[in-house]
GROMACS .gro file of C-alpha atoms in nm:
model
  346
    1ALA     CA    1  -2.891 -13.852  12.790
    2MET     CA    2  -2.602 -13.610  12.758
    3VAL     CA    3  -2.233 -13.637  12.669
    4GLY     CA    4  -1.995 -13.344  12.716
    5THR     CA    5  -1.645 -13.374  12.569
    6ASP     CA    6  -1.344 -13.144  12.582
    7ILE     CA    7  -1.277 -13.072  12.214
    8ALA     CA    8  -0.900 -13.029  12.239
    9SER     CA    9  -0.825 -13.337  12.454
   10ALA     CA   10  -1.130 -13.558  12.378
   11GLU     CA   11  -1.169 -13.608  12.754
   12ILE     CA   12  -1.529 -13.675  12.861
   13ARG     CA   13  -1.621 -13.398  13.105
   14ALA     CA   14  -1.984 -13.493  13.170
   15LEU     CA   15  -2.199 -13.801  13.115
   16VAL     CA   16  -2.569 -13.828  13.197
   17GLY     CA   17  -2.759 -14.149  13.135
   18ASP     CA   18  -3.099 -14.075  13.290
   19LYS     CA   19  -3.317 -13.779  13.386
   20GLN     CA   20  -3.255 -13.869  13.752
   21SER     CA   21  -2.923 -13.734  13.879
   22GLY     CA   22  -2.694 -14.010  14.003
   23TYR     CA   23  -2.914 -14.287  13.860
   24ALA     CA   24  -2.718 -14.615  13.865
   25GLY     CA   25  -2.931 -14.818  13.624
   26PHE     CA   26  -2.941 -14.833  13.243
   27ASN     CA   27  -2.703 -14.569  13.104
   28ARG     CA   28  -2.865 -14.428  12.791
   29ALA     CA   29  -2.562 -14.218  12.704
   30THR     CA   30  -2.346 -14.526  12.646
   31LYS     CA   31  -2.595 -14.812  12.593
   32ALA     CA   32  -2.912 -14.682  12.425
   33GLN     CA   33  -2.902 -14.749  12.052
   34ARG     CA   34  -3.138 -14.500  11.887
   35PRO     CA   35  -3.201 -14.378  11.528
   36VAL     CA   36  -2.983 -14.070  11.478
   37GLY     CA   37  -3.200 -13.904  11.214
   38SER     CA   38  -3.054 -13.589  11.061
   39LEU     CA   39  -2.743 -13.602  11.278
   40ILE     CA   40  -2.595 -13.822  11.002
   41LYS     CA   41  -2.621 -13.547  10.738
   42PRO     CA   42  -2.287 -13.373  10.806
   43ALA     CA   43  -2.106 -13.696  10.712
   44ILE     CA   44  -2.276 -13.689  10.371
   45TYR     CA   45  -2.204 -13.321  10.311
   46LEU     CA   46  -1.842 -13.365  10.425
   47ALA     CA   47  -1.797 -13.642  10.168
   48ALA     CA   48  -1.917 -13.395   9.905
   49LEU     CA   49  -1.707 -13.097  10.025
   50GLU     CA   50  -1.392 -13.311  10.019
   51ARG     CA   51  -1.463 -13.357   9.646
   52PHE     CA   52  -1.420 -12.983   9.595
   53GLU     CA   53  -1.382 -13.002   9.216
   54GLN     CA   54  -1.734 -13.146   9.193
   55PHE     CA   55  -1.922 -12.992   9.487
   56ASN     CA   56  -1.934 -12.660   9.672
   57PHE     CA   57  -2.194 -12.472   9.879
   58SER     CA   58  -2.355 -12.335   9.562
   59THR     CA   59  -2.395 -12.672   9.387
   60LEU     CA   60  -2.765 -12.707   9.304
   61LEU     CA   61  -2.947 -13.012   9.442
   62ALA     CA   62  -3.287 -13.126   9.317
   63ASP     CA   63  -3.574 -13.090   9.564
   64GLN     CA   64  -3.860 -13.267   9.388
   65PRO     CA   65  -4.064 -13.580   9.468
   66ILE     CA   66  -3.854 -13.896   9.426
   67THR     CA   67  -3.919 -14.268   9.451
   68LEU     CA   68  -3.638 -14.516   9.513
   69THR     CA   69  -3.671 -14.893   9.472
   70ILE     CA   70  -3.491 -15.103   9.730
   71ASP     CA   71  -3.381 -15.442   9.597
   72ALA     CA   72  -3.465 -15.748   9.803
   73GLU     CA   73  -3.193 -15.983   9.931
   74ASP     CA   74  -3.263 -16.234   9.651
   75GLY     CA   75  -3.201 -15.964   9.390
   76SER     CA   76  -3.565 -15.913   9.298
   77GLN     CA   77  -3.732 -15.573   9.302
   78GLY     CA   78  -3.830 -15.489   9.655
   79GLU     CA   79  -4.030 -15.214   9.819
   80THR     CA   80  -4.027 -14.851   9.717
   81TRP     CA   81  -3.919 -14.558   9.934
   82GLN     CA   82  -4.051 -14.205   9.896
   83PRO     CA   83  -3.866 -13.968  10.131
   84LYS     CA   84  -4.023 -13.631  10.211
   85ASN     CA   85  -3.900 -13.307  10.361
   86TYR     CA   86  -4.012 -13.243  10.718
   87ASP     CA   87  -4.236 -12.954  10.608
   88GLY     CA   88  -4.380 -13.151  10.315
   89LYS     CA   89  -4.275 -12.880  10.068
   90TYR     CA   90  -4.070 -12.901   9.748
   91ARG     CA   91  -3.840 -12.620   9.637
   92GLN     CA   92  -3.746 -12.763   9.295
   93GLN     CA   93  -3.376 -12.702   9.358
   94VAL     CA   94  -3.165 -12.559   9.640
   95PRO     CA   95  -2.795 -12.480   9.688
   96LEU     CA   96  -2.604 -12.750   9.870
   97ILE     CA   97  -2.554 -12.543  10.185
   98ASP     CA   98  -2.931 -12.494  10.225
   99GLY     CA   99  -2.982 -12.869  10.223
  100LEU     CA  100  -2.769 -12.897  10.537
  101VAL     CA  101  -2.856 -12.570  10.713
  102ASN     CA  102  -3.231 -12.631  10.676
  103SER     CA  103  -3.195 -13.010  10.712
  104LEU     CA  104  -3.382 -13.087  10.389
  105ASN     CA  105  -3.427 -13.459  10.330
  106ILE     CA  106  -3.476 -13.486   9.953
  107PRO     CA  107  -3.170 -13.277   9.851
  108THR     CA  108  -2.966 -13.479  10.102
  109VAL     CA  109  -3.084 -13.810   9.953
  110ASN     CA  110  -3.004 -13.685   9.601
  111LEU     CA  111  -2.657 -13.579   9.714
  112GLY     CA  112  -2.593 -13.910   9.889
  113MET     CA  113  -2.704 -14.112   9.586
  114ALA     CA  114  -2.481 -13.899   9.360
  115LEU     CA  115  -2.184 -13.967   9.590
  116GLY     CA  116  -2.268 -14.337   9.621
  117LEU     CA  117  -2.370 -14.516   9.940
  118GLU     CA  118  -2.026 -14.676   9.978
  119ASN     CA  119  -1.854 -14.337   9.977
  120VAL     CA  120  -2.101 -14.211  10.238
  121ALA     CA  121  -2.038 -14.519  10.453
  122ASN     CA  122  -1.663 -14.459  10.422
  123ALA     CA  123  -1.712 -14.102  10.547
  124ILE     CA  124  -1.914 -14.227  10.845
  125HIS     CA  125  -1.639 -14.474  10.934
  126LEU     CA  126  -1.367 -14.212  10.882
  127LEU     CA  127  -1.537 -13.990  11.140
  128GLY     CA  128  -1.509 -14.266  11.398
  129TYR     CA  129  -1.807 -14.504  11.373
  130ASP     CA  130  -1.671 -14.859  11.401
  131ASN     CA  131  -1.982 -15.072  11.343
  132ASP     CA  132  -2.102 -15.197  11.005
  133VAL     CA  133  -2.324 -14.967  10.799
  134VAL     CA  134  -2.612 -15.130  10.612
  135MET     CA  135  -2.605 -15.001  10.254
  136ARG     CA  136  -2.955 -14.876  10.187
  137PRO     CA  137  -3.083 -14.532  10.083
  138SER     CA  138  -3.261 -14.473  10.416
  139MET     CA  139  -2.919 -14.457  10.585
  140LEU     CA  140  -2.888 -14.112  10.425
  141LEU     CA  141  -3.161 -13.986  10.659
  142GLY     CA  142  -3.020 -14.149  10.969
  143ALA     CA  143  -3.204 -14.483  10.969
  144MET     CA  144  -2.922 -14.632  11.174
  145ASN     CA  145  -2.891 -14.674  11.547
  146MET     CA  146  -2.615 -14.524  11.760
  147SER     CA  147  -2.565 -14.437  12.123
  148PRO     CA  148  -2.519 -14.071  12.219
  149LEU     CA  149  -2.153 -14.151  12.289
  150GLN     CA  150  -2.105 -14.299  11.941
  151ILE     CA  151  -2.258 -14.005  11.753
  152ASN     CA  152  -2.066 -13.766  11.980
  153GLN     CA  153  -1.746 -13.939  11.869
  154MET     CA  154  -1.835 -13.877  11.504
  155TYR     CA  155  -1.863 -13.502  11.560
  156LEU     CA  156  -1.533 -13.470  11.748
  157PRO     CA  157  -1.320 -13.440  11.430
  158ILE     CA  158  -1.554 -13.168  11.301
  159ALA     CA  159  -1.526 -12.969  11.624
  160ASN     CA  160  -1.151 -13.040  11.651
  161GLN     CA  161  -1.047 -12.896  11.313
  162GLY     CA  162  -1.032 -13.235  11.141
  163PHE     CA  163  -0.837 -13.430  11.403
  164ALA     CA  164  -0.986 -13.753  11.536
  165GLU     CA  165  -0.918 -13.840  11.899
  166GLN     CA  166  -1.090 -14.118  12.089
  167ALA     CA  167  -1.325 -13.983  12.354
  168HIS     CA  168  -1.213 -14.117  12.690
  169ALA     CA  169  -1.294 -14.089  13.058
  170ILE     CA  170  -0.957 -14.214  13.188
  171SER     CA  171  -0.635 -14.032  13.105
  172SER     CA  172  -0.393 -14.241  13.307
  173ILE     CA  173  -0.370 -14.525  13.560
  174SER     CA  174  -0.112 -14.522  13.838
  175SER     CA  175  -0.004 -14.776  14.099
  176SER     CA  176  -0.016 -14.711  14.473
  177LYS     CA  177   0.353 -14.620  14.447
  178GLY     CA  178   0.280 -14.351  14.190
  179GLU     CA  179   0.408 -14.549  13.892
  180THR     CA  180   0.225 -14.484  13.567
  181LEU     CA  181   0.077 -14.814  13.449
  182TRP     CA  182  -0.112 -14.673  13.154
  183GLN     CA  183  -0.128 -14.337  12.982
  184TYR     CA  184  -0.366 -14.215  12.713
  185VAL     CA  185  -0.165 -14.126  12.403
  186PRO     CA  186  -0.325 -13.885  12.153
  187SER     CA  187  -0.330 -14.016  11.797
  188ASN     CA  188  -0.310 -13.673  11.626
  189ALA     CA  189  -0.475 -13.834  11.323
  190GLN     CA  190  -0.620 -13.583  11.078
  191VAL     CA  191  -0.917 -13.744  10.903
  192ILE     CA  192  -1.075 -13.434  10.744
  193SER     CA  193  -0.884 -13.183  10.536
  194THR     CA  194  -0.835 -12.839  10.691
  195ASP     CA  195  -1.032 -12.680  10.407
  196ALA     CA  196  -1.332 -12.916  10.418
  197VAL     CA  197  -1.364 -12.904  10.796
  198TYR     CA  198  -1.363 -12.524  10.784
  199LEU     CA  199  -1.650 -12.533  10.536
  200MET     CA  200  -1.844 -12.780  10.752
  201ASP     CA  201  -1.787 -12.565  11.059
  202TYR     CA  202  -1.915 -12.265  10.863
  203ALA     CA  203  -2.230 -12.456  10.761
  204LEU     CA  204  -2.300 -12.581  11.114
  205SER     CA  205  -2.254 -12.226  11.241
  206GLN     CA  206  -2.519 -12.119  10.992
  207VAL     CA  207  -2.750 -12.390  11.131
  208ALA     CA  208  -2.730 -12.206  11.465
  209LYS     CA  209  -2.768 -11.861  11.308
  210SER     CA  210  -3.039 -11.906  11.046
  211GLY     CA  211  -3.125 -12.275  11.015
  212THR     CA  212  -3.306 -12.536  11.222
  213ALA     CA  213  -3.128 -12.424  11.542
  214LYS     CA  214  -3.175 -12.049  11.494
  215SER     CA  215  -3.349 -12.014  11.832
  216LEU     CA  216  -2.996 -12.029  11.977
  217ASN     CA  217  -2.965 -11.665  11.865
  218TRP     CA  218  -3.178 -11.560  12.161
  219ARG     CA  219  -3.126 -11.861  12.387
  220MET     CA  220  -2.750 -11.796  12.393
  221LYS     CA  221  -2.707 -11.425  12.331
  222GLY     CA  222  -2.356 -11.318  12.243
  223VAL     CA  223  -2.213 -11.671  12.218
  224ASN     CA  224  -2.135 -11.810  11.872
  225VAL     CA  225  -2.185 -12.186  11.849
  226ALA     CA  226  -2.231 -12.450  11.581
  227GLY     CA  227  -2.453 -12.756  11.581
  228LYS     CA  228  -2.704 -12.989  11.421
  229THR     CA  229  -3.058 -13.089  11.509
  230GLY     CA  230  -3.186 -13.444  11.469
  231THR     CA  231  -3.535 -13.595  11.481
  232SER     CA  232  -3.633 -13.955  11.412
  233ASN     CA  233  -3.960 -14.079  11.261
  234ASP     CA  234  -4.280 -13.988  11.444
  235LEU     CA  235  -4.084 -13.762  11.683
  236ARG     CA  236  -3.956 -14.062  11.881
  237ASP     CA  237  -3.607 -13.918  11.927
  238SER     CA  238  -3.505 -13.557  11.984
  239TRP     CA  239  -3.133 -13.491  11.927
  240PHE     CA  240  -2.898 -13.197  11.928
  241ILE     CA  241  -2.521 -13.186  11.894
  242GLY     CA  242  -2.347 -12.853  11.934
  243TYR     CA  243  -2.014 -12.702  12.028
  244ASP     CA  244  -1.859 -12.377  12.136
  245ASN     CA  245  -1.484 -12.314  12.153
  246ARG     CA  246  -1.428 -12.565  12.438
  247LEU     CA  247  -1.695 -12.832  12.461
  248LEU     CA  248  -1.880 -13.067  12.228
  249ILE     CA  249  -2.222 -13.147  12.376
  250THR     CA  250  -2.460 -13.423  12.262
  251THR     CA  251  -2.813 -13.423  12.404
  252TRP     CA  252  -3.093 -13.675  12.352
  253LEU     CA  253  -3.453 -13.701  12.466
  254GLY     CA  254  -3.670 -14.007  12.413
  255LYS     CA  255  -3.877 -14.279  12.577
  256ASP     CA  256  -3.762 -14.631  12.656
  257ASN     CA  257  -4.089 -14.772  12.520
  258ASN     CA  258  -4.023 -14.590  12.189
  259GLU     CA  259  -4.342 -14.386  12.205
  260PRO     CA  260  -4.337 -14.041  12.038
  261THR     CA  261  -4.202 -13.756  12.248
  262GLY     CA  262  -4.381 -13.484  12.052
  263LEU     CA  263  -4.047 -13.304  12.030
  264THR     CA  264  -3.819 -13.224  11.740
  265GLY     CA  265  -3.448 -13.174  11.787
  266SER     CA  266  -3.498 -12.798  11.798
  267SER     CA  267  -3.787 -12.803  12.045
  268GLY     CA  268  -3.641 -13.061  12.283
  269ALA     CA  269  -3.274 -13.157  12.297
  270LEU     CA  270  -3.157 -12.814  12.181
  271LEU     CA  271  -3.299 -12.659  12.500
  272LEU     CA  272  -3.083 -12.891  12.713
  273PHE     CA  273  -2.774 -12.788  12.516
  274ALA     CA  274  -2.844 -12.415  12.555
  275ASP     CA  275  -2.925 -12.450  12.926
  276PHE     CA  276  -2.606 -12.646  12.993
  277LEU     CA  277  -2.377 -12.396  12.818
  278ASN     CA  278  -2.553 -12.096  12.969
  279LYS     CA  279  -2.499 -12.238  13.318
  280ASN     CA  280  -2.139 -12.339  13.251
  281GLY     CA  281  -2.031 -12.032  13.055
  282GLY     CA  282  -2.025 -12.075  12.679
  283VAL     CA  283  -1.716 -11.950  12.494
  284SER     CA  284  -1.773 -11.817  12.141
  285LYS     CA  285  -1.636 -12.045  11.874
  286VAL     CA  286  -1.332 -11.919  11.678
  287ARG     CA  287  -1.193 -12.070  11.359
  288ASN     CA  288  -0.952 -11.901  11.117
  289LYS     CA  289  -1.015 -11.931  10.744
  290PRO     CA  290  -0.749 -12.138  10.561
  291ASP     CA  291  -0.557 -11.967  10.279
  292ALA     CA  292  -0.704 -12.214  10.027
  293VAL     CA  293  -1.059 -12.098  10.107
  294ALA     CA  294  -1.192 -11.772   9.962
  295ILE     CA  295  -1.527 -11.597   9.973
  296THR     CA  296  -1.666 -11.655   9.623
  297THR     CA  297  -1.961 -11.507   9.435
  298PHE     CA  298  -2.205 -11.756   9.280
  299ASP     CA  299  -2.501 -11.714   9.046
  300GLN     CA  300  -2.809 -11.833   9.234
  301LYS     CA  301  -2.984 -11.973   8.925
  302THR     CA  302  -2.696 -12.174   8.784
  303GLY     CA  303  -2.465 -12.227   9.082
  304HIS     CA  304  -2.167 -12.110   8.875
  305ALA     CA  305  -1.897 -11.882   9.014
  306VAL     CA  306  -1.930 -11.537   8.854
  307PRO     CA  307  -1.775 -11.189   8.888
  308GLU     CA  308  -1.891 -10.970   9.176
  309LYS     CA  309  -2.051 -10.725   8.931
  310CYS     CA  310  -2.323 -10.980   8.849
  311SER     CA  311  -2.672 -10.959   8.995
  312ASN     CA  312  -2.877 -11.236   9.160
  313THR     CA  313  -2.572 -11.374   9.339
  314GLN     CA  314  -2.480 -11.519   9.676
  315ALA     CA  315  -2.135 -11.530   9.836
  316TYR     CA  316  -2.006 -11.846  10.007
  317PRO     CA  317  -1.664 -11.967  10.122
  318ALA     CA  318  -1.519 -12.215   9.873
  319ILE     CA  319  -1.195 -12.403   9.810
  320SER     CA  320  -1.037 -12.182   9.543
  321ARG     CA  321  -0.859 -12.450   9.339
  322GLY     CA  322  -1.191 -12.620   9.273
  323ILE     CA  323  -1.360 -12.306   9.136
  324VAL     CA  324  -1.376 -12.192   8.773
  325THR     CA  325  -1.517 -11.839   8.754
  326LEU     CA  326  -1.711 -11.739   8.443
  327ASP     CA  327  -1.598 -11.417   8.277
  328HIS     CA  328  -1.950 -11.293   8.206
  329CYS     CA  329  -2.280 -11.230   8.382
  330ALA     CA  330  -2.632 -11.336   8.295
  331GLN     CA  331  -2.727 -10.992   8.424
  332LYS     CA  332  -2.514 -10.715   8.571
  333LYS     CA  333  -2.600 -10.529   8.887
  334LYS     CA  334  -2.784 -10.207   8.830
  335GLU     CA  335  -2.559  -9.915   8.902
  336LYS     CA  336  -2.674  -9.720   9.204
  337ARG     CA  337  -2.646  -9.350   9.118
  338SER     CA  338  -2.699  -9.064   9.359
  339TRP     CA  339  -2.993  -8.826   9.311
  340PHE     CA  340  -2.741  -8.558   9.202
  341ASP     CA  341  -2.599  -8.779   8.925
  342ARG     CA  342  -2.945  -8.884   8.811
  343LEU     CA  343  -3.053  -8.519   8.793
  344PHE     CA  344  -2.743  -8.361   8.639
  345GLY     CA  345  -2.549  -8.653   8.494
  346ASP     CA  346  -2.527  -8.753   8.128
   0.00000   0.00000   0.00000
């Protein structure tokens, strides 16, 4: 299945519901309800980035084995849930941005639990998902079913600088006499702050440059895009959502009998995305940095904002009014002196 939407107008430009061109049967793009896997993660990280006084890209998230107990409907203690990262490794702790860029499950679950499941559900609804969300920890890893069209709708505000428009295939209806009977009216509703959506766009661009979708560097040479991979349990669903400066494209690969595909999001659906944009002429994504966002230096061990003269640091964009910069360093950078100064200096 594939859905291609014009970012600026939310008009659906392409819709594919089967691998056979022109197939008139079951339309998987609009009807197939499939687990979205890691495609849900941007909603969680957006909920955090909107709380800029508490979270930023450098905020450290625990990446250690965890066990969560899910209460039964009668209130008694139910089954336990032990999420794992896809690679089975634990990194002890990672900066928030790495959790999204590398699609790490455990840091994402820890972030979602810190935010609260209700706040995460609110973010999912704010992005345009209308159905009920079952409040359980597994929702944080995409254990919820959506059609490609529904998840595409959720990414439209991210691609459209925070503005939510309803994806639509009909712009107007006219009578035989040329009278306009119905006209689509844009809502112009901003559901994500300008600052937070810039940060999310930055993170999803890093996914394509150095994260789970880094193969786009050579699959789409010279075209800057952003996106997110998604894979459901046992490789049953392969997802990729990406966008350039014009189009938001959602691609899905799976089997109707729910058997494993053997494909991750990066080894399956991503290839469809790259092939589509290469054939239709991808346009490099452009987004200007808001005045409230500044490139900030953070200590990698503590996650605190520190002066540029400090060592062991990493620079990330951050919302300035949520940052308190320490006035000292754990360790200063070693001064790089020329061979002349080292030989003849004091």
